[in-house]
Coordinates of C-alpha atoms in Angstrom, one line a residue:
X30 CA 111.9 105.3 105.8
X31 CA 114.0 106.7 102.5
X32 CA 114.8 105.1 99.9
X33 CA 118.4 104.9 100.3
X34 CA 117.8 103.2 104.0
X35 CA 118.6 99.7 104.9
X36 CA 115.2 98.1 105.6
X37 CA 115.2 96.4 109.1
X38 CA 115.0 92.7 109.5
X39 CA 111.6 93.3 111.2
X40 CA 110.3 95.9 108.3
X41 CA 111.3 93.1 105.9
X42 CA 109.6 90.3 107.4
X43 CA 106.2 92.5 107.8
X44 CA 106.0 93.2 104.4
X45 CA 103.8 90.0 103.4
X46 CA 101.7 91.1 106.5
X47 CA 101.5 94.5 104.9
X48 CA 100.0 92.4 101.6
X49 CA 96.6 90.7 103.5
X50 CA 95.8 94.0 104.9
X51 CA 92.5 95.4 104.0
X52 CA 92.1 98.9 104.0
X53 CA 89.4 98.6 107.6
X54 CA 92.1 96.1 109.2
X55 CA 94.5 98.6 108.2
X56 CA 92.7 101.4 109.8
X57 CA 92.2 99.5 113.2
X58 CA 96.3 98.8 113.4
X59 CA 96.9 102.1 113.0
X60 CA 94.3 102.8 115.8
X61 CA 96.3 100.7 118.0
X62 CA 97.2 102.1 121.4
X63 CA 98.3 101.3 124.9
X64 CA 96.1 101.1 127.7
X65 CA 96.0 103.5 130.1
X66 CA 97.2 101.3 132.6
X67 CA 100.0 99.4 130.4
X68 CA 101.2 103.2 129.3
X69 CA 101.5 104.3 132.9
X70 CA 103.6 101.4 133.5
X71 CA 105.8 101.8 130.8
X72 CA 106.4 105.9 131.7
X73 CA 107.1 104.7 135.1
X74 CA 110.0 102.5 133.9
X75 CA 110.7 104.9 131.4
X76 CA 111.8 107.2 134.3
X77 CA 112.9 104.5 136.8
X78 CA 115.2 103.7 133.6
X79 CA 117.1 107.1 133.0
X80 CA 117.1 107.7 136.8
X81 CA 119.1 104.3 137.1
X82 CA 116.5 102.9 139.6
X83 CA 114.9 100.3 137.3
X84 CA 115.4 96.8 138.7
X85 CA 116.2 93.7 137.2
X86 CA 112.8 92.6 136.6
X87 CA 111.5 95.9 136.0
X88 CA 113.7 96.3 133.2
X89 CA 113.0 92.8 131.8
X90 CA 109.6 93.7 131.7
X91 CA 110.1 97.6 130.3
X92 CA 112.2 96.0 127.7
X93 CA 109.8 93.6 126.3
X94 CA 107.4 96.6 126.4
X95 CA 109.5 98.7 123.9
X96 CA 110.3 95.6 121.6
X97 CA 106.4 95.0 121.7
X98 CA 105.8 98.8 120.9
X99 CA 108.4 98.4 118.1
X100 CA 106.6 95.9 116.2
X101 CA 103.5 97.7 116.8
X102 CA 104.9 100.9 115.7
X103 CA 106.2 98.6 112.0
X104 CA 103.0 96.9 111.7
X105 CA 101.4 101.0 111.8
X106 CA 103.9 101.7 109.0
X107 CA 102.5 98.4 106.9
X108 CA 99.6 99.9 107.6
X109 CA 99.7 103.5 106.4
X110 CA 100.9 102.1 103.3
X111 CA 97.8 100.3 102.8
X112 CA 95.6 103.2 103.5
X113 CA 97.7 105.2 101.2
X114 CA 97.0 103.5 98.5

């Protein structure tokens, strides 16, 4: 993120999670990823999405997938920051 960028509401409430990580806790976040099956899923509704197939519940489920994968993805930025140090 730059400087001059407007820190999301997410980023901002992560930061005291960013200040009780230990550099190994830090190391295993950022080691953090989907499952085989879980990240077949999510490319199926991935494509099911931009084909305009996805169903209702399908897309419930892809969409909690990608929120789930955003916080992930913030908490690996809190995390690099530790190991940076």
């Amino acid at each position: 993120m730059s400087a001059t960028a407007t820190p999301s509401v997410l980023d901002r409430m992560l930061d005291p999670v960013r200040d009780c990580l230990t550099p190994e806790v830090a190391r295993r976040i950022l080691a953090l990823r989907a499952d085989p099956v879980t990240q077949a899923k999510l490319d199926e509704y991935a494509e099911k999405n931009a084909g305009g197939t996805i169903t209702p519940a399908e897309l419930d489920e892809y969409d909690a997938m990608v929120q789930a994968g955003n916080m992930i993805a913030v908490l690996q930025a809190k995390a690099r920051a530790v190991v940076g140090r």
